[in-house]
Amino acid sequence: MGIPQLISTLEPYAVHGALDNDRVVIDGPALAYHILHICNRYGIVQPSYQLLGDTTIAWLDALVSRGVSVEAIYFDGHLPRAKRLVRMERMVKSLNQLKASHSKDPSGFSPAYLSTAKETPPTLFSSTQPLGKPFLPPSFHVPAIIDSLRFCHRYADLVHLVPGEADAYCAQRLSKSGGTVLTADSDLLVHDIGHGRVVFLRDIYLDGQSRLACASFSPAHIREKVKLSPASEIRRLAYERKRSPHHTLPQLLRDCAQPVVDTIGYTEFCHEYLDHETAPLPVSTAGGDIQIGSLDPRISELILQLGNQDIRANDPNGDMIFLPILLESPSRGSAWEQSTPIRQLAYTIARWIIPGPSSTIQEYRRVNTNVQKGRQVHMLPKEAAKTRAQDLTSLMSEVKAELEGDAIQAWQMLCLTLDISHCREEGKKSHALQILEQCSQQTTLKRISWDIIHFVAQLQAAYYSFRILKQIMSLSAAEETMPQLHSMLCSLPSLAEFPTIESTLEFLRNSDEAQSLKIITRLVPLPDADPEEQSKRASTPKKRKAVKQHGRDKKAGPGNTATRNLFDILSHDT
């Protein structure tokens, strides 16, 4: 984001000084990517979510210890329609980056390259640049950093997931109260920030006395220094810079002194900075506002869409969710596919909580072009949703019984069983099953193949699908109305505990000893399973239907929205 060359154009008018003892608000997404940059330049290609969270807290502590007052950290919770193309372009870029990595290293990577075992805290303030081209970011690194802030008592109250864009909220706060915004986005120079200042995260460093120093940009100061005409604003200068990227500053100032050539274009340009699109909070079936503050950004985007369909009645794309880019094999189908039934249940419950006419969600998983359509996921009919929820809790009970209560391994086995079951129902070969069969016969791996990477991605997709389900259920009284599913999801591991390549390799190394395949065989019938295992399953008194993707090609209404008990259809027999 931002306007190319705007910062370099205005750099001569930056004021160099101390950040110590200043009041700041922070652009949350910019902070998340800056923390990733800190880890990358320290040589950590794929930092763990734990390290990302710890580094974020350490970075903020370093500011606070030098007298900086952090007043708010804003994160985007809504994607304006005008920004969808930008999101699509970024997803295309990420997919191309993934394809390039696959093409460059088709045999995979050495275990050390993606290892997190020897992670150490990185240097927080340094001008060192990462070596080589950056690798794909960890798939859930922004929500993982938000989690770390929410779990830290010092910063939890400062975190705000907003029904708009973070930079607009930062600007509004500065316009009213002054202070400094920390960001990576030059757009904040164009917003109305009154007498506030903009400091770019990359420009913060420690001086010789171990004080925080930086270059700050004050639009009011710059306007005075460059002698912009009274009728002009920094906004006009930014517009002319965008329109004429090769002009010198004197040429731009002359353009600013003249009437605008393209008034329609200028009006559209200003619209982004003057009229901040904010989504109203949805109203639940029970009549209260849905609060988004505890959600992940991508989940919040979906919830706000579901609640504002009158505004979006003419939108041909319908309700959509942009699923995070996974580190997966581009030669295989999307790793999100096998966990679709979990998300399908989540979307259905979301529609019960927030009544409305739509019954499909467009999922954007891999985006090859910026005009690509998403994959349609239909919401479930009432009976199918009830069955899906009951099947999940029944299967988890069986898994825990097999594993004698090992909660961490139970989630791995649940996700693998659902994956294999989904492939069986679809008549497809299960990549997860193939990897389990192969790795049960191997002791060490010299290379982390793309097949292994894809296996991990499928696990992560399933875990995150359960996280979507858990967060959506948190929007209503699920503890009372869906106690079994709620209880099951309470033990879902945090993002910091999601499967990693290393933890999954350890799981695979131990899978033979742990009899993982035999357990899965008892949980889901496999075509080539040991007859003895099949007979054991057939003789067990527990009967559980396979978790199917009911209503796959059938549009379903949102269920009985007349009831004020949102989950009545799941909590009672019908």
Short mmCIF file of N, CA and C in Angstrom, two decimals, residues 208-266:
data_model
loop_
_atom_site.label_atom_id
_atom_site.label_comp_id
_atom_site.label_asym_id
_atom_site.label_seq_id
_atom_site.Cartn_x
_atom_site.Cartn_y
_atom_site.Cartn_z
N GLY A 208 23.65 6.38 19.86
CA GLY A 208 24.83 6.05 20.65
C GLY A 208 24.59 6.01 22.14
N GLN A 209 23.55 6.69 22.60
CA GLN A 209 23.21 6.70 24.03
C GLN A 209 22.08 5.71 24.35
N SER A 210 21.82 4.79 23.43
CA SER A 210 20.76 3.78 23.59
C SER A 210 19.38 4.41 23.72
N ARG A 211 19.22 5.57 23.09
CA ARG A 211 17.90 6.19 23.03
C ARG A 211 17.25 5.84 21.70
N LEU A 212 15.92 5.80 21.70
CA LEU A 212 15.21 5.55 20.45
C LEU A 212 15.23 6.82 19.61
N ALA A 213 15.72 6.68 18.40
CA ALA A 213 15.77 7.82 17.48
C ALA A 213 15.01 7.46 16.21
N CYS A 214 14.60 8.48 15.48
CA CYS A 214 13.81 8.22 14.28
C CYS A 214 13.76 9.46 13.40
N ALA A 215 13.27 9.27 12.20
CA ALA A 215 12.92 10.38 11.31
C ALA A 215 11.41 10.49 11.33
N SER A 216 10.90 11.67 11.60
CA SER A 216 9.44 11.85 11.66
C SER A 216 8.99 12.83 10.58
N PHE A 217 7.79 12.58 10.09
CA PHE A 217 7.20 13.40 9.03
C PHE A 217 5.94 14.07 9.58
N SER A 218 5.92 15.39 9.53
CA SER A 218 4.75 16.14 9.96
C SER A 218 4.15 16.83 8.73
N PRO A 219 2.97 16.40 8.28
CA PRO A 219 2.37 17.04 7.11
C PRO A 219 2.23 18.55 7.26
N ALA A 220 1.88 19.01 8.46
CA ALA A 220 1.74 20.46 8.67
C ALA A 220 3.09 21.15 8.49
N HIS A 221 4.14 20.55 9.04
CA HIS A 221 5.49 21.11 8.91
C HIS A 221 5.96 21.08 7.45
N ILE A 222 5.69 19.98 6.76
CA ILE A 222 6.12 19.84 5.36
C ILE A 222 5.42 20.87 4.49
N ARG A 223 4.14 21.04 4.72
CA ARG A 223 3.38 22.00 3.92
C ARG A 223 3.97 23.40 4.06
N GLU A 224 4.36 23.73 5.27
CA GLU A 224 4.95 25.05 5.52
C GLU A 224 6.32 25.17 4.84
N LYS A 225 7.13 24.11 4.92
CA LYS A 225 8.48 24.16 4.39
C LYS A 225 8.51 24.23 2.86
N VAL A 226 7.63 23.47 2.21
CA VAL A 226 7.65 23.46 0.73
C VAL A 226 6.81 24.59 0.15
N LYS A 227 6.17 25.36 1.06
CA LYS A 227 5.37 26.52 0.65
C LYS A 227 4.25 26.13 -0.32
N LEU A 228 3.51 25.11 0.10
CA LEU A 228 2.31 24.76 -0.67
C LEU A 228 1.33 25.92 -0.62
N SER A 229 0.65 26.15 -1.71
CA SER A 229 -0.31 27.26 -1.75
C SER A 229 -1.42 27.01 -0.74
N PRO A 230 -2.04 28.07 -0.22
CA PRO A 230 -3.09 27.91 0.79
C PRO A 230 -4.21 26.98 0.36
N ALA A 231 -4.47 26.92 -0.94
CA ALA A 231 -5.56 26.07 -1.42
C ALA A 231 -5.16 24.61 -1.52
N SER A 232 -3.86 24.34 -1.38
CA SER A 232 -3.37 22.97 -1.55
C SER A 232 -3.16 22.30 -0.20
N GLU A 233 -3.19 20.99 -0.22
CA GLU A 233 -2.92 20.18 0.95
C GLU A 233 -1.85 19.15 0.57
N ILE A 234 -1.32 18.49 1.57
CA ILE A 234 -0.41 17.37 1.29
C ILE A 234 -1.11 16.36 0.39
N ARG A 235 -2.42 16.26 0.55
CA ARG A 235 -3.19 15.33 -0.26
C ARG A 235 -3.04 15.64 -1.75
N ARG A 236 -3.06 16.92 -2.08
CA ARG A 236 -2.90 17.31 -3.48
C ARG A 236 -1.49 16.99 -3.98
N LEU A 237 -0.50 17.21 -3.13
CA LEU A 237 0.88 16.89 -3.51
C LEU A 237 1.03 15.38 -3.73
N ALA A 238 0.41 14.60 -2.86
CA ALA A 238 0.47 13.14 -3.00
C ALA A 238 -0.21 12.70 -4.29
N TYR A 239 -1.32 13.34 -4.61
CA TYR A 239 -2.04 13.01 -5.84
C TYR A 239 -1.17 13.29 -7.07
N GLU A 240 -0.52 14.45 -7.07
CA GLU A 240 0.32 14.80 -8.21
C GLU A 240 1.54 13.87 -8.30
N ARG A 241 2.05 13.44 -7.15
CA ARG A 241 3.17 12.49 -7.16
C ARG A 241 2.72 11.15 -7.77
N LYS A 242 1.54 10.71 -7.40
CA LYS A 242 1.03 9.45 -7.95
C LYS A 242 0.77 9.59 -9.45
N ARG A 243 0.29 10.75 -9.84
CA ARG A 243 -0.05 11.00 -11.25
C ARG A 243 1.20 11.18 -12.11
N SER A 244 2.24 11.76 -11.54
CA SER A 244 3.48 12.04 -12.29
C SER A 244 4.68 11.52 -11.51
N PRO A 245 4.91 10.22 -11.54
CA PRO A 245 5.95 9.62 -10.69
C PRO A 245 7.37 10.07 -11.00
N HIS A 246 7.60 10.68 -12.17
CA HIS A 246 8.97 11.06 -12.54
C HIS A 246 9.23 12.56 -12.41
N HIS A 247 8.24 13.32 -12.00
CA HIS A 247 8.44 14.76 -11.84
C HIS A 247 9.30 15.06 -10.63
N THR A 248 10.03 16.16 -10.70
CA THR A 248 10.78 16.64 -9.54
C THR A 248 9.81 17.34 -8.59
N LEU A 249 10.27 17.60 -7.37
CA LEU A 249 9.41 18.28 -6.41
C LEU A 249 9.01 19.67 -6.89
N PRO A 250 9.92 20.48 -7.46
CA PRO A 250 9.48 21.79 -7.97
C PRO A 250 8.38 21.66 -9.04
N GLN A 251 8.49 20.65 -9.89
CA GLN A 251 7.44 20.44 -10.90
C GLN A 251 6.12 20.08 -10.24
N LEU A 252 6.18 19.24 -9.21
CA LEU A 252 4.95 18.85 -8.51
C LEU A 252 4.31 20.06 -7.83
N LEU A 253 5.14 20.92 -7.25
CA LEU A 253 4.61 22.10 -6.58
C LEU A 253 3.96 23.06 -7.59
N ARG A 254 4.53 23.15 -8.78
CA ARG A 254 3.90 23.98 -9.82
C ARG A 254 2.55 23.39 -10.22
N ASP A 255 2.50 22.06 -10.31
CA ASP A 255 1.22 21.40 -10.65
C ASP A 255 0.18 21.68 -9.56
N CYS A 256 0.64 21.67 -8.31
CA CYS A 256 -0.29 21.91 -7.19
C CYS A 256 -0.84 23.34 -7.22
N ALA A 257 -0.09 24.25 -7.78
CA ALA A 257 -0.53 25.65 -7.82
C ALA A 257 -1.55 25.90 -8.92
N GLN A 258 -1.72 24.92 -9.81
CA GLN A 258 -2.66 25.05 -10.92
C GLN A 258 -3.96 24.32 -10.59
N PRO A 259 -5.04 24.65 -11.30
CA PRO A 259 -6.28 23.89 -11.12
C PRO A 259 -6.06 22.41 -11.45
N VAL A 260 -6.80 21.57 -10.78
CA VAL A 260 -6.69 20.12 -11.01
C VAL A 260 -7.10 19.80 -12.44
N VAL A 261 -6.28 19.02 -13.12
CA VAL A 261 -6.56 18.67 -14.52
C VAL A 261 -7.73 17.69 -14.60
N ASP A 262 -7.66 16.65 -13.78
CA ASP A 262 -8.69 15.60 -13.80
C ASP A 262 -9.47 15.67 -12.48
N THR A 263 -10.54 16.44 -12.47
CA THR A 263 -11.27 16.64 -11.22
C THR A 263 -11.93 15.36 -10.72
N ILE A 264 -12.41 14.53 -11.64
CA ILE A 264 -13.04 13.27 -11.23
C ILE A 264 -12.00 12.36 -10.59
N GLY A 265 -10.84 12.26 -11.23
CA GLY A 265 -9.77 11.42 -10.68
C GLY A 265 -9.31 11.91 -9.32
N TYR A 266 -9.22 13.22 -9.17
CA TYR A 266 -8.77 13.79 -7.89
C TYR A 266 -9.82 13.54 -6.80
#
